[in-house]
mmCIF file of C-alpha atoms in Angstrom:
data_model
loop_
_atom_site.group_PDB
_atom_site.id
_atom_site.type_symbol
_atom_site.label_atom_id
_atom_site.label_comp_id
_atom_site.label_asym_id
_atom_site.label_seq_id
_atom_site.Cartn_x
_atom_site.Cartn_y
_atom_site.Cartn_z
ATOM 1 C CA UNK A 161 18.026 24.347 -17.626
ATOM 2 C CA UNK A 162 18.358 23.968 -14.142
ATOM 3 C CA UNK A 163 21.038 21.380 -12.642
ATOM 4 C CA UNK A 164 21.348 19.155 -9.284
ATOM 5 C CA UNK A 165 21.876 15.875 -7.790
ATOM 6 C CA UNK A 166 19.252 13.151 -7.067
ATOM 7 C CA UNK A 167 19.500 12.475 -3.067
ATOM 8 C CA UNK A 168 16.023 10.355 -3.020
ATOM 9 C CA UNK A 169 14.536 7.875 -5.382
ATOM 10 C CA UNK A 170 10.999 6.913 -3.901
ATOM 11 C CA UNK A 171 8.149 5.480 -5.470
ATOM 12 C CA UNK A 172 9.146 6.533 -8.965
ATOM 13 C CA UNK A 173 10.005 10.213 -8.076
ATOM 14 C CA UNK A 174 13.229 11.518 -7.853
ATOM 15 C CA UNK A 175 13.960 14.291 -5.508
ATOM 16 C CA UNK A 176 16.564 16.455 -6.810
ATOM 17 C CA UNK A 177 18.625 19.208 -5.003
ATOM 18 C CA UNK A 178 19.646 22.620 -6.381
ATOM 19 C CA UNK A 179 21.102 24.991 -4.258
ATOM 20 C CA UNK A 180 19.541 23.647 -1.461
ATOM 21 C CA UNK A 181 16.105 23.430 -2.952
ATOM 22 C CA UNK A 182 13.992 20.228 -3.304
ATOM 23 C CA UNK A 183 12.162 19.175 -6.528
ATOM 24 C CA UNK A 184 10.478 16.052 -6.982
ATOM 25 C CA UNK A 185 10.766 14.765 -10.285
ATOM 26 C CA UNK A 186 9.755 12.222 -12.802
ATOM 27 C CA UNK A 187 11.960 10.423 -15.428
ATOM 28 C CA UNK A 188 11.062 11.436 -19.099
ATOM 29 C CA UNK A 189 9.821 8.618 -21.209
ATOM 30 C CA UNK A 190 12.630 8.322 -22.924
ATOM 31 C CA UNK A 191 14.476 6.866 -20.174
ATOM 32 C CA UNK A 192 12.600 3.708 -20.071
ATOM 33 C CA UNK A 193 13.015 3.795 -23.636
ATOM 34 C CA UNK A 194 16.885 3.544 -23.513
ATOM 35 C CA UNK A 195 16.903 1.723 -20.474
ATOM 36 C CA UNK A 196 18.411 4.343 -18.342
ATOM 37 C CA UNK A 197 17.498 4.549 -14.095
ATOM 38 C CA UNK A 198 18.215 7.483 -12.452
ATOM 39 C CA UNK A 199 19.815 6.399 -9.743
ATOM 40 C CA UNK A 200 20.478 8.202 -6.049
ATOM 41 C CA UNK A 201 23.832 10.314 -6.670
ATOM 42 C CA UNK A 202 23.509 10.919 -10.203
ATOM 43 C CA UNK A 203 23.829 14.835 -11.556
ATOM 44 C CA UNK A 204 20.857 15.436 -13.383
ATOM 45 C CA UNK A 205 19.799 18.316 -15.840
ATOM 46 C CA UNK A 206 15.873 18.744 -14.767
ATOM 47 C CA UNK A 207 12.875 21.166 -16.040
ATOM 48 C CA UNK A 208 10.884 22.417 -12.897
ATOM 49 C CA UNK A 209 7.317 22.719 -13.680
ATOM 50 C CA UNK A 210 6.737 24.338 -10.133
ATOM 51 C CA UNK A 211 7.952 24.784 -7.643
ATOM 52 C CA UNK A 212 8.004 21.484 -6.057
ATOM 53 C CA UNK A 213 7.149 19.393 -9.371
ATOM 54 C CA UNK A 214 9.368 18.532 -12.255
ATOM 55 C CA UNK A 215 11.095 16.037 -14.784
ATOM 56 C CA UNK A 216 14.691 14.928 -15.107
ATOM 57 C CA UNK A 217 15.710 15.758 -18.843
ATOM 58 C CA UNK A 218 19.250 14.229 -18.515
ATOM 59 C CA UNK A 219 21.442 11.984 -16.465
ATOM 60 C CA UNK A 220 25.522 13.130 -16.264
ATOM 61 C CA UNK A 221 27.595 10.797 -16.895
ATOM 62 C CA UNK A 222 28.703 8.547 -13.748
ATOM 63 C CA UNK A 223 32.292 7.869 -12.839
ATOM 64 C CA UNK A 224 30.668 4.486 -11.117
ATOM 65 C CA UNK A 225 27.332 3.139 -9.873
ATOM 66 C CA UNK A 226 26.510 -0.068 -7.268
ATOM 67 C CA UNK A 227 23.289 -2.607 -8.179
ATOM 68 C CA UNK A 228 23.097 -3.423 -4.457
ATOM 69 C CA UNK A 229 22.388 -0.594 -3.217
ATOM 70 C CA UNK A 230 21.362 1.423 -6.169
ATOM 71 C CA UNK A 231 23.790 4.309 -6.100
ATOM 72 C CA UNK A 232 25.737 6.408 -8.636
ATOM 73 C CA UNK A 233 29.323 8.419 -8.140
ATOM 74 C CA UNK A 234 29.762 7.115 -4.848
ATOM 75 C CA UNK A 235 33.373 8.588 -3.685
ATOM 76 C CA UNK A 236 33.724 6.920 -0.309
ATOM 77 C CA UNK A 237 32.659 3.487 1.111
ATOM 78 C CA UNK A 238 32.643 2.785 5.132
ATOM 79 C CA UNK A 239 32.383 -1.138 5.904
ATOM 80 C CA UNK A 240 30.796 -1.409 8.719
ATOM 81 C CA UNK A 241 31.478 -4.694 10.465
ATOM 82 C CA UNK A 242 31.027 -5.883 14.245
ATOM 83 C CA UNK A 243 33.492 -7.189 16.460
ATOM 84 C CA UNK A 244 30.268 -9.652 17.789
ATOM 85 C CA UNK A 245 26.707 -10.045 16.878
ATOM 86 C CA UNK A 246 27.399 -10.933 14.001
ATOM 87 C CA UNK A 247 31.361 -12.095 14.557
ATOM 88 C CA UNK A 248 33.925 -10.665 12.677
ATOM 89 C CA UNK A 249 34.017 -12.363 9.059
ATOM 90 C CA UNK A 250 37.242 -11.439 6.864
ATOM 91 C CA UNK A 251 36.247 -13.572 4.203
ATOM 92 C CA UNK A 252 33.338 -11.326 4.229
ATOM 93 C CA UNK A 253 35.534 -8.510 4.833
ATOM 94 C CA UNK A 254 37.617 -8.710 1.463
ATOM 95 C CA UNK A 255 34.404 -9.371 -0.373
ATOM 96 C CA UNK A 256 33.190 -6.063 0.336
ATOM 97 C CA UNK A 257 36.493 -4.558 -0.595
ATOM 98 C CA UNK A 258 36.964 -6.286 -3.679
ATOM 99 C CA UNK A 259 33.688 -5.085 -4.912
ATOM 100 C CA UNK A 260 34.785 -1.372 -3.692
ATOM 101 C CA UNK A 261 37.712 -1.336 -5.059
ATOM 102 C CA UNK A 262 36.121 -2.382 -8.346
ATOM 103 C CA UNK A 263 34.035 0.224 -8.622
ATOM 104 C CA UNK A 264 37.190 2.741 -7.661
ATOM 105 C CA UNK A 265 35.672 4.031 -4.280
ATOM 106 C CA UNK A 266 37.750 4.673 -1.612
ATOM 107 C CA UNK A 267 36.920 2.055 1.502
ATOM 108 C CA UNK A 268 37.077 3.082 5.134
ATOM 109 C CA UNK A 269 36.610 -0.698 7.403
ATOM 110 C CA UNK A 270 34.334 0.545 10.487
ATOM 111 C CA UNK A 271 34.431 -1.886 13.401
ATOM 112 C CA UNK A 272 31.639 -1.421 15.681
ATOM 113 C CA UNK A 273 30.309 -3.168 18.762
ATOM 114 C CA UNK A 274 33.711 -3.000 20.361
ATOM 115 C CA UNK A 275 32.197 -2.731 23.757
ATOM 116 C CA UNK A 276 30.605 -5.962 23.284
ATOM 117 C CA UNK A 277 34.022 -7.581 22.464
ATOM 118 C CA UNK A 278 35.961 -9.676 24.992
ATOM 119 C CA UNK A 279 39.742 -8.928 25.490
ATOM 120 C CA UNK A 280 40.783 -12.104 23.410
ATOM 121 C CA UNK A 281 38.239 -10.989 20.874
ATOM 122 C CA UNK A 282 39.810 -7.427 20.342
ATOM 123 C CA UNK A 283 43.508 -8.970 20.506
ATOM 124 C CA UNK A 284 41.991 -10.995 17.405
ATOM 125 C CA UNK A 285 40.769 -7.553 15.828
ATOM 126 C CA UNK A 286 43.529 -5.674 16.158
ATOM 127 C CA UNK A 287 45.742 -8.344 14.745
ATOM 128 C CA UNK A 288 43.356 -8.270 11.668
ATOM 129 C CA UNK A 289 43.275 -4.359 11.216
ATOM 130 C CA UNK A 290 47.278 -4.632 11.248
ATOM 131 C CA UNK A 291 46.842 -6.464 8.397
ATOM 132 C CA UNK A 292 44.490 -4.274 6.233
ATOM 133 C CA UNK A 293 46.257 -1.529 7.659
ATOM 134 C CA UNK A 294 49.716 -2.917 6.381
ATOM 135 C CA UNK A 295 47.949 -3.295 2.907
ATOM 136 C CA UNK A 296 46.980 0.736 2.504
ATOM 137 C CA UNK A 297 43.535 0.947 4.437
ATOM 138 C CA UNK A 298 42.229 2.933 7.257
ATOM 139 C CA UNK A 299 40.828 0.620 10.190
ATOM 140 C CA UNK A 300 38.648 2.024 12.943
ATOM 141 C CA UNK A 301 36.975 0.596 16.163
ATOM 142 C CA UNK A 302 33.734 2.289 17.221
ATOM 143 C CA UNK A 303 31.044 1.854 19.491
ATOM 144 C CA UNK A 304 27.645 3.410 18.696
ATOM 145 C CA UNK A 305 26.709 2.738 22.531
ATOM 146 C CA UNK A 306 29.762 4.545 24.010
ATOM 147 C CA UNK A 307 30.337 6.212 21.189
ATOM 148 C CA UNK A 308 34.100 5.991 21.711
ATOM 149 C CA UNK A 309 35.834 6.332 18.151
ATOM 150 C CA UNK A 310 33.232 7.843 16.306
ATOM 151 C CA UNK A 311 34.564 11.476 16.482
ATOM 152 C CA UNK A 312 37.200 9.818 14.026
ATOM 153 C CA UNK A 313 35.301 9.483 10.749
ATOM 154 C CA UNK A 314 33.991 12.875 9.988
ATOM 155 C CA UNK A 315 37.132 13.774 8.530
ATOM 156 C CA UNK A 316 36.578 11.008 5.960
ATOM 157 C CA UNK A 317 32.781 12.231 5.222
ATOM 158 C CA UNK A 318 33.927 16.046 4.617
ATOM 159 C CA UNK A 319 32.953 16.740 1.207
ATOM 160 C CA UNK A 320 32.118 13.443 -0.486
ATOM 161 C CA UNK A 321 29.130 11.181 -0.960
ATOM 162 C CA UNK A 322 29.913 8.378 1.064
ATOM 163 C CA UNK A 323 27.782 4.901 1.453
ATOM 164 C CA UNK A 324 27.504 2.772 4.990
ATOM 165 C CA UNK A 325 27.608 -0.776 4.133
ATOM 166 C CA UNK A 326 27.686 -4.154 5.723
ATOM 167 C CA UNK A 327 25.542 -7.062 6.776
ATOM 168 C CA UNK A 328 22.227 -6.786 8.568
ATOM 169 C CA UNK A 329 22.649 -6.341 12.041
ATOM 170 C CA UNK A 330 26.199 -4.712 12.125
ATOM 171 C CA UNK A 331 24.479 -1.419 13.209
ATOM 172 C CA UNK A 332 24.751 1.095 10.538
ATOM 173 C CA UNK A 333 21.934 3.009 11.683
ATOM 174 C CA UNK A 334 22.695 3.058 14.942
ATOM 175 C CA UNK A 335 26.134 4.478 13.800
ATOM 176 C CA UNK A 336 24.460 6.990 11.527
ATOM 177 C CA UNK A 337 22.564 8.048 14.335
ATOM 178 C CA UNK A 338 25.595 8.764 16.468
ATOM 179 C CA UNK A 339 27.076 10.746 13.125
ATOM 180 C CA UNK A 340 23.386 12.503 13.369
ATOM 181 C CA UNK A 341 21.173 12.055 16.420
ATOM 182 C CA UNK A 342 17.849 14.050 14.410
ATOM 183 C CA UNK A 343 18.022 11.285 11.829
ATOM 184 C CA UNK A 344 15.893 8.482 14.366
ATOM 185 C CA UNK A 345 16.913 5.892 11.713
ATOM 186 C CA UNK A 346 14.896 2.363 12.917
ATOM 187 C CA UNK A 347 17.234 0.023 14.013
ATOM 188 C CA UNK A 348 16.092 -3.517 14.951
ATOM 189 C CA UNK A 349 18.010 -6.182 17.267
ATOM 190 C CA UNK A 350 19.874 -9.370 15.371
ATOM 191 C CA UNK A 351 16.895 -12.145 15.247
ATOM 192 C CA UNK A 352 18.052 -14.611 17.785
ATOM 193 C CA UNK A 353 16.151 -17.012 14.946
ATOM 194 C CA UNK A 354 17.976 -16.237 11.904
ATOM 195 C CA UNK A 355 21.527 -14.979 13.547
ATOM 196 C CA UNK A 356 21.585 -11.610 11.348
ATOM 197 C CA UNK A 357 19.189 -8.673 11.472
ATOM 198 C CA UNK A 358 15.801 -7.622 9.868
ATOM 199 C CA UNK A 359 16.322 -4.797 6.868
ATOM 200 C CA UNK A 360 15.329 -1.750 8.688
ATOM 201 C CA UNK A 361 16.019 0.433 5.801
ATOM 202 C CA UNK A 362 13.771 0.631 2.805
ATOM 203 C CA UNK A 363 15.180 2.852 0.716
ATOM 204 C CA UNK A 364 18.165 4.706 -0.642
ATOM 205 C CA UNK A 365 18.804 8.512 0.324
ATOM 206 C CA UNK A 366 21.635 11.110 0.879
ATOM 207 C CA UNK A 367 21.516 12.336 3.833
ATOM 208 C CA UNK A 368 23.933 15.666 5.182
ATOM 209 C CA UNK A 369 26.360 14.636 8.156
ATOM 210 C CA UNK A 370 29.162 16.728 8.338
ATOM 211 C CA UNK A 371 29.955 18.624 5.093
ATOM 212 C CA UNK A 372 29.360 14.933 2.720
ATOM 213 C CA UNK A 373 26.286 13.261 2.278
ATOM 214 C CA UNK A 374 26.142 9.899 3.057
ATOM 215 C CA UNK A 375 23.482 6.630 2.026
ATOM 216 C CA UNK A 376 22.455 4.691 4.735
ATOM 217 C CA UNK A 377 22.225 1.164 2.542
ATOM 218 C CA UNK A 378 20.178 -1.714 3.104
ATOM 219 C CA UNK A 379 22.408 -4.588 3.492
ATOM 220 C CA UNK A 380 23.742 -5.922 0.541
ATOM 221 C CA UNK A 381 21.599 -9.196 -1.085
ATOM 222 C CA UNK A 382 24.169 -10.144 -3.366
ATOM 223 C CA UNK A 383 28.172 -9.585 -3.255
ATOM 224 C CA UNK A 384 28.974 -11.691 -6.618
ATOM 225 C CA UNK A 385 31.871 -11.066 -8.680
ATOM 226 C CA UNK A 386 29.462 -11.104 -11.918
ATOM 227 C CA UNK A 387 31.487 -8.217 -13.647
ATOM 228 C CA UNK A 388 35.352 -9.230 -12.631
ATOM 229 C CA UNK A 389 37.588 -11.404 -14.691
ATOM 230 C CA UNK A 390 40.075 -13.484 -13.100
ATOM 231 C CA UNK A 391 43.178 -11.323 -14.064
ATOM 232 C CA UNK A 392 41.506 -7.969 -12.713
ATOM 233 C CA UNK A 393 40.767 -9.437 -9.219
ATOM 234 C CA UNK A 394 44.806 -8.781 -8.084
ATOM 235 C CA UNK A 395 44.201 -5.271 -8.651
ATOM 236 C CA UNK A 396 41.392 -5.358 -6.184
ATOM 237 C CA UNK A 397 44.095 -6.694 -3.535
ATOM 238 C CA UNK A 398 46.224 -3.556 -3.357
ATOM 239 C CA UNK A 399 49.248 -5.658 -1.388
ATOM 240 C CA UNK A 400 48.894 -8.328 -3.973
ATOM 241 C CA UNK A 401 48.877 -5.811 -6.604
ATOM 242 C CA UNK A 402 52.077 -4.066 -5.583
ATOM 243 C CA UNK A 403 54.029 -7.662 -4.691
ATOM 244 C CA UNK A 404 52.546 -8.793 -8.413
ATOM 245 C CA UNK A 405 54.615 -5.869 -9.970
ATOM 246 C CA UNK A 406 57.796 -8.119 -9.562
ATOM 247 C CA UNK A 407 56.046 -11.735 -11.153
ATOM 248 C CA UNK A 408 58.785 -12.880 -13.448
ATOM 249 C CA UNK A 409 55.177 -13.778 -15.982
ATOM 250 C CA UNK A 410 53.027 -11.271 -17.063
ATOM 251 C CA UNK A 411 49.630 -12.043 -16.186
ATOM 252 C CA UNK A 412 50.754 -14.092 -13.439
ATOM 253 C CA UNK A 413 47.356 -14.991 -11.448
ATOM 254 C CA UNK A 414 49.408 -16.050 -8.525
ATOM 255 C CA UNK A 415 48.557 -19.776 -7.927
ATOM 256 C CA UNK A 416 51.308 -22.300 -9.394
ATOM 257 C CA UNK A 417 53.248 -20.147 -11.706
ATOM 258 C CA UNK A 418 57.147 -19.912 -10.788
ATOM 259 C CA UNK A 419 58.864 -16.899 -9.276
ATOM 260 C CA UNK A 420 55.627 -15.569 -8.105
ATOM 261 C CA UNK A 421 56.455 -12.540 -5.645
ATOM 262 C CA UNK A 422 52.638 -12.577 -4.388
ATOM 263 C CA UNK A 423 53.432 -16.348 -3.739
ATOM 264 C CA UNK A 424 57.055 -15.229 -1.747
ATOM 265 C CA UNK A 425 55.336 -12.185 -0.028
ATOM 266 C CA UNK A 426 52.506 -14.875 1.873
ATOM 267 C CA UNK A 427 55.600 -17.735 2.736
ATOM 268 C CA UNK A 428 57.218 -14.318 3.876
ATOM 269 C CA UNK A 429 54.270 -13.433 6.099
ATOM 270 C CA UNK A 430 53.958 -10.084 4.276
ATOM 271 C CA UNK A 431 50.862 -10.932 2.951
ATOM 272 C CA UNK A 432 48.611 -11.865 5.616
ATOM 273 C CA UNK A 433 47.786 -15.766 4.601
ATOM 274 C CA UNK A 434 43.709 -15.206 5.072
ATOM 275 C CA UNK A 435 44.110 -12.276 2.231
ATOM 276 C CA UNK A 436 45.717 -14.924 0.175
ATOM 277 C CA UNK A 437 43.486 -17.603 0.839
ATOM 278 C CA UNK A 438 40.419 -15.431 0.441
ATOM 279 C CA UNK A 439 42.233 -14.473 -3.205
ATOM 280 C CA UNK A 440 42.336 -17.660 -4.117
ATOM 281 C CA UNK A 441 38.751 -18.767 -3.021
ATOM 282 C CA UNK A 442 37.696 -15.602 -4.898
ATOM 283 C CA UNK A 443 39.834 -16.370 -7.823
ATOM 284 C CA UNK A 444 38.325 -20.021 -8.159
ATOM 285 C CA UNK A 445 34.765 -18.645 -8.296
ATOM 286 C CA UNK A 446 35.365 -15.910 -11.242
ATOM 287 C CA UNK A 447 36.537 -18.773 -13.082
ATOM 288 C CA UNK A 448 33.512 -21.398 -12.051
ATOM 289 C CA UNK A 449 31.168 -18.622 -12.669
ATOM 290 C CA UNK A 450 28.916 -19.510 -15.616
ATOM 291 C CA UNK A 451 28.066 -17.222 -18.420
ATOM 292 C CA UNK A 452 25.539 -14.466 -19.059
ATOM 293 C CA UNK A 453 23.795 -14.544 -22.106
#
């Protein structure tokens, strides 16, 4: 049987890829049965019964998949946040990369808009991405209207099925149209009404830029830790995973126990005190998070 990846999930057909030929598929019946969704990314065994037409027999096993957007084996994530319109959020910031780094994808933080920023406003910035960069990740400033910086990430996409994520309005798609000017992805101005941006896109689909594919995502609905317990969100922190190494406790969390080194590392200045702060904050709702039954 015939193998390939699904790169479009529309309207209950999967469109699957094999050696650069398209076959839209159906999920088997047994699927629903066991509760399994083929999801965009996923290696799939499939039967063609044409050739166009054909059903997905089995789904490979994933080494992750996202709810929001619906995505398997994702290997690289770019955050894409603005400098303005919307304003920089960190809070929002480590959300996003706690939720990556959960799921074991590799982030890349994508700061666009930069031509819209005021000096004072990129001082801010770049005192923020020496921060992130200090704790292990790459930081880069774009502008999809210059398109200064851009150039930069199509080493990251090279081989790997990457997602573009953020908040409505951040301009994703325009970036993605930069990355790929045939795409014509709709983008839509930030509502002057609501402060963010309409969802432009409808639907989840690898697309080829480069040599990866990447997702273009709607905006993510819900960024809840429902899945992390409180003593796996330090690993999600990779500076406050490294300081937590030297905790004189085991299974120090990092809030009043004694000879804390995350604790030293922030009175240090190490540890950038918003990462902290947005730990604890983070920390506090795992733990005030009620059950699922």
């Amino acid at each position: 049987m015939p193998e390939g990846k699904i790169i479009k999930a529309l309207s209950g057909f999967y469109y699957v890829v094999d050696e650069g030929a398209i076959t839209q598929c159906r999920g088997r019946g047994i699927f629903r049965k066991n509760k399994i969704t083929p999801l965009v990314g996923d290696d799939v065994v499939f039967q063609a019964e044409n050739d166009q037409e054909g059903y997905i027999l089995e789904v490979k096993e994933r080494k992750n998949e996202l709810v929001r957007p619906p995505i398997a084996n994702v290997d690289r994530a770019f955050l894409v946040f603005s400098a303005v319109e919307p304003a920089f959020s960190p809070a929002l910031l480590d959300r996003f990369l706690v939720l990556v780094e959960y799921n074991h994808i590799e982030p890349v933080i994508c700061v666009t808009k930069t031509d819209l920023a005021s000096e004072p406003e990129l001082k801010r910035l770049d005192e923020y991405a020496s921060g992130y960069r200090a704790a292990g990740y790459e930081v880069i400033f774009v502008s999809s209207e210059t398109e200064a910086g851009v150039e930069q990430l199509y080493p990251y996409l090279e081989g790997k099925i990457s997602v573009f994520a953020g908040q409505s309005g951040v301009g994703k798609s325009s970036l993605l149209n930069v990355l790929r000017p045939d795409l014509e992805l709709k983008t839509n101005n930030i509502s002057s009404h609501l402060g963010r941006g309409k969802h432009t896109t409808r639907h989840v689909e690898l697309i080829e830029i480069g040599d990866g594919l990447v997702a273009d995502t709607p905006g993510f609905s819900s960024l809840e830790f429902q899945e992390i317990e409180a003593e796996e969100l330090g690993s999600c922190f990779p500076e406050i995973s490294r300081a937590g190494e030297n905790c004189k406790f085991r299974g120090c969390l990092h809030v009043k126990e004694p000879k804390c080194a995350v604790k030293a590392e922030v009175e240090e200045g190490i540890i950038p005190n918003y990462r902290y702060e947005n730990y604890l904050n983070f920390l506090q709702e795992i733990k005030e998070r009620k059950p699922r039954y």
